XYZ file of C-alpha atoms in Angstrom:
276
model
C -87.001 -8.404 -78.941
C -86.980 -6.462 -82.183
C -84.032 -6.914 -84.517
C -85.719 -5.513 -87.622
C -88.883 -6.418 -89.404
C -90.119 -7.435 -92.822
C -93.883 -7.538 -93.240
C -95.436 -9.711 -95.938
C -99.088 -10.592 -96.400
C -100.596 -13.986 -95.656
C -100.668 -16.511 -98.475
C -103.127 -19.350 -98.610
C -101.494 -22.655 -97.750
C -102.481 -24.070 -101.120
C -100.356 -21.470 -102.917
C -97.055 -22.566 -101.307
C -94.655 -23.592 -104.053
C -91.354 -25.426 -104.252
C -88.836 -26.221 -106.935
C -88.102 -29.720 -108.182
C -85.869 -32.073 -106.239
C -85.284 -32.232 -102.446
C -86.840 -28.806 -101.935
C -90.103 -30.002 -103.452
C -90.087 -33.142 -101.289
C -89.403 -31.117 -98.151
C -92.111 -28.657 -99.164
C -94.678 -31.438 -99.410
C -93.707 -32.717 -95.963
C -93.977 -29.226 -94.486
C -97.414 -28.697 -96.020
C -98.527 -31.979 -94.471
C -97.246 -30.891 -91.065
C -99.050 -27.561 -91.347
C -102.302 -29.326 -92.112
C -101.878 -31.290 -88.825
C -103.053 -34.527 -90.454
C -102.767 -38.028 -89.012
C -100.003 -39.009 -91.437
C -97.840 -36.034 -90.443
C -94.196 -36.893 -91.276
C -92.686 -36.429 -87.816
C -89.916 -38.661 -86.476
C -90.827 -40.808 -83.474
C -88.117 -39.121 -81.396
C -88.761 -35.572 -82.581
C -88.541 -32.757 -80.032
C -90.469 -29.487 -80.112
C -90.030 -26.098 -78.507
C -93.471 -24.645 -77.687
C -94.894 -22.138 -75.193
C -95.100 -25.110 -72.805
C -91.385 -25.859 -72.983
C -89.260 -28.461 -74.780
C -90.787 -31.875 -75.220
C -91.971 -34.674 -77.534
C -94.713 -34.667 -80.149
C -97.508 -35.289 -77.617
C -96.680 -32.034 -75.849
C -96.407 -30.257 -79.183
C -99.817 -31.481 -80.299
C -101.436 -30.385 -77.043
C -99.762 -26.965 -77.212
C -100.935 -26.360 -80.773
C -104.475 -27.749 -80.730
C -105.378 -28.019 -77.041
C -107.490 -30.842 -75.651
C -110.809 -30.186 -77.400
C -110.017 -28.494 -80.682
C -109.148 -29.278 -84.274
C -107.252 -26.914 -86.575
C -108.914 -25.495 -89.646
C -108.150 -23.036 -92.422
C -104.327 -22.852 -92.069
C -102.774 -19.796 -93.716
C -99.049 -19.594 -94.309
C -96.569 -16.830 -95.088
C -92.858 -16.422 -95.772
C -91.945 -20.088 -96.164
C -88.219 -20.572 -96.676
C -86.526 -23.940 -97.180
C -82.782 -24.521 -97.106
C -81.313 -27.909 -98.065
C -77.965 -28.937 -96.606
C -75.043 -29.409 -98.989
C -75.237 -33.197 -98.630
C -79.027 -33.275 -99.290
C -79.572 -35.189 -96.026
C -81.069 -32.414 -93.895
C -83.171 -29.303 -94.354
C -84.312 -26.400 -92.219
C -87.546 -24.569 -92.751
C -89.130 -21.394 -91.422
C -92.590 -19.908 -91.931
C -95.407 -18.030 -90.301
C -98.588 -20.059 -89.808
C -102.003 -18.750 -88.831
C -104.166 -21.545 -87.429
C -107.812 -21.262 -86.475
C -108.970 -23.818 -83.908
C -112.519 -25.136 -83.818
C -113.481 -26.231 -80.316
C -116.128 -28.763 -79.299
C -118.508 -25.973 -78.270
C -118.153 -24.386 -81.734
C -115.988 -21.608 -80.333
C -113.067 -20.612 -82.557
C -109.809 -18.871 -81.830
C -106.944 -17.949 -84.132
C -103.252 -17.929 -83.299
C -100.294 -16.788 -85.350
C -97.392 -19.211 -84.974
C -93.774 -18.606 -85.939
C -92.442 -21.984 -87.071
C -88.896 -23.307 -87.422
C -88.179 -26.972 -88.161
C -85.308 -29.275 -89.090
C -86.034 -32.299 -91.260
C -83.853 -35.328 -91.965
C -84.024 -37.671 -94.959
C -84.677 -41.296 -93.960
C -87.348 -43.329 -95.743
C -88.839 -39.894 -96.416
C -88.306 -36.376 -95.138
C -89.296 -36.248 -91.471
C -89.259 -33.488 -88.873
C -86.675 -34.192 -86.152
C -87.050 -30.940 -84.211
C -89.202 -27.852 -84.364
C -89.896 -24.564 -82.619
C -93.488 -23.291 -82.679
C -93.885 -20.083 -80.686
C -96.131 -17.045 -80.369
C -94.895 -13.472 -80.511
C -94.824 -11.288 -77.381
C -95.116 -7.487 -77.704
C -91.841 -5.858 -76.672
C -93.497 -3.502 -74.188
C -95.124 -6.429 -72.396
C -91.881 -8.421 -72.360
C -89.991 -5.511 -70.781
C -92.731 -4.758 -68.250
C -93.087 -8.391 -67.220
C -89.316 -8.800 -66.938
C -89.027 -5.746 -64.686
C -91.849 -7.100 -62.515
C -90.295 -10.569 -62.332
C -93.325 -12.159 -63.975
C -91.551 -14.092 -66.723
C -91.164 -17.803 -65.920
C -87.760 -19.433 -65.769
C -87.153 -22.973 -66.971
C -84.364 -25.084 -68.432
C -84.303 -26.810 -71.799
C -82.303 -29.703 -70.379
C -84.893 -30.610 -67.724
C -86.726 -33.916 -68.077
C -84.699 -35.164 -71.017
C -82.067 -37.851 -71.428
C -80.721 -36.325 -74.629
C -76.996 -35.690 -74.375
C -75.681 -32.357 -75.562
C -72.901 -32.279 -78.164
C -69.966 -30.397 -76.656
C -68.567 -28.892 -79.878
C -71.956 -27.686 -81.076
C -72.738 -26.259 -77.637
C -69.407 -24.416 -77.711
C -70.232 -22.939 -81.122
C -73.491 -21.594 -79.711
C -71.760 -20.203 -76.622
C -69.238 -18.429 -78.845
C -72.088 -16.434 -80.377
C -72.611 -14.700 -77.032
C -68.961 -13.703 -76.650
C -67.629 -13.257 -80.199
C -70.696 -12.702 -82.391
C -71.484 -14.471 -85.654
C -68.861 -16.400 -87.572
C -67.901 -15.003 -90.978
C -69.837 -17.637 -92.936
C -73.029 -16.940 -91.001
C -72.647 -13.177 -91.392
C -72.355 -13.654 -95.163
C -75.429 -15.898 -95.446
C -78.134 -14.272 -97.519
C -80.646 -16.974 -96.539
C -80.228 -16.707 -92.755
C -83.727 -16.140 -91.341
C -84.170 -14.614 -87.880
C -87.438 -14.579 -85.966
C -87.410 -11.941 -83.251
C -89.597 -12.404 -80.200
C -92.057 -9.607 -81.054
C -94.935 -9.426 -83.564
C -93.851 -9.061 -87.194
C -90.177 -9.495 -86.405
C -88.585 -11.434 -89.228
C -85.356 -10.555 -91.013
C -83.458 -12.288 -93.796
C -79.685 -12.048 -94.230
C -76.785 -12.648 -91.883
C -75.104 -9.259 -92.294
C -77.861 -7.212 -90.675
C -78.359 -9.669 -87.846
C -74.614 -9.897 -87.189
C -74.450 -6.128 -86.741
C -77.497 -5.954 -84.452
C -76.417 -8.995 -82.415
C -72.938 -7.571 -81.807
C -74.285 -4.167 -80.830
C -76.972 -5.209 -78.351
C -76.462 -8.841 -77.369
C -72.802 -9.925 -77.434
C -71.370 -9.850 -73.876
C -74.789 -8.802 -72.564
C -76.195 -12.342 -72.667
C -75.912 -15.139 -70.123
C -76.722 -18.730 -71.118
C -78.769 -20.376 -68.357
C -79.271 -23.735 -70.090
C -78.685 -25.287 -73.483
C -79.161 -28.502 -75.405
C -77.124 -29.064 -78.571
C -78.009 -31.984 -80.858
C -76.426 -33.159 -84.106
C -78.728 -34.487 -86.840
C -78.196 -38.050 -88.176
C -76.223 -36.680 -91.144
C -73.628 -35.146 -88.847
C -73.611 -31.963 -90.920
C -76.641 -30.190 -89.428
C -77.210 -29.383 -85.772
C -79.722 -27.598 -83.582
C -79.504 -25.823 -80.257
C -82.318 -24.927 -77.873
C -81.203 -22.601 -75.099
C -82.510 -20.292 -72.427
C -80.636 -17.008 -72.127
C -80.916 -13.795 -70.154
C -80.334 -10.380 -71.716
C -79.169 -7.706 -69.297
C -80.962 -4.371 -69.670
C -80.237 -1.127 -67.839
C -77.749 -0.592 -65.028
C -77.719 -0.394 -61.258
C -81.065 -0.501 -59.456
C -82.815 0.151 -62.760
C -81.246 -2.920 -64.316
C -83.184 -6.084 -65.084
C -82.884 -9.227 -67.198
C -85.176 -10.531 -69.914
C -85.252 -14.334 -70.261
C -85.465 -15.596 -73.836
C -85.607 -18.973 -75.447
C -83.418 -19.352 -78.521
C -83.686 -22.055 -81.130
C -80.790 -22.122 -83.583
C -79.867 -24.256 -86.566
C -76.201 -24.776 -87.422
C -74.569 -25.950 -90.640
C -71.209 -27.719 -90.560
C -68.531 -26.190 -92.768
C -64.813 -26.847 -93.227
C -64.184 -24.277 -90.479
C -66.679 -25.857 -88.055
C -70.260 -25.170 -87.006
C -71.817 -22.075 -88.570
C -75.112 -20.427 -87.622
C -77.835 -20.868 -90.261
C -81.146 -19.920 -88.579
C -82.323 -18.194 -85.379
C -85.655 -18.148 -83.561
C -86.242 -16.038 -80.420
C -89.230 -16.277 -78.100
C -90.237 -15.065 -74.645
């Protein structure tokens, strides 16, 4: 659902730039991922949130390209890279327009909102990502009222164990709002679930989240995972937002993907990605 929006034009993938050091290395890895090439730097155990659910790279690849198509002419916008304080992890967000060329020469274009966490091993590799498509708010509300939105759990069909402290930090968002460090972050990117919904800065999101979401959200499932560095974590969760009252009331199910940064005070929110 809409938080606020910032609209920027598409930039050709070749124009994406990065500064020297870890940011440049991460940028090169991200560009490679966006080109969907065979040498894509993705960890063997990487997990992805897609319109098909949460699963491994094979599911991700099928969700992005389908069974009979190859991507062409990728166009990117709004890339933002944040490197952790220990230089061992990074989180990235961007919009990516991909055109798929099918075997019958048919083409179709989709506009992905992309969030990814990378870890530094032998090279920078993606360990988790969320690739989703926007849903118009009017459709989301109408489908929710009609009971047409599917319900699923992020912890189904996985043996990954959830980290209790990180899960608690996520749960606290729904009862207490953003922590002070997150609210002060100028680089906190939020993807809303609707078209064109992207905001930057923790202060604005903290205000909107407290006003419309805190104590109106129920967590139906969550999976909280700490990166190898121990200082970066990610949470995938399904939530329900209560709307209206009485017989007119209904709930909208969302999927949230969040990145957390570990500070002296504990886990702090660093990135948010909503989808229907």
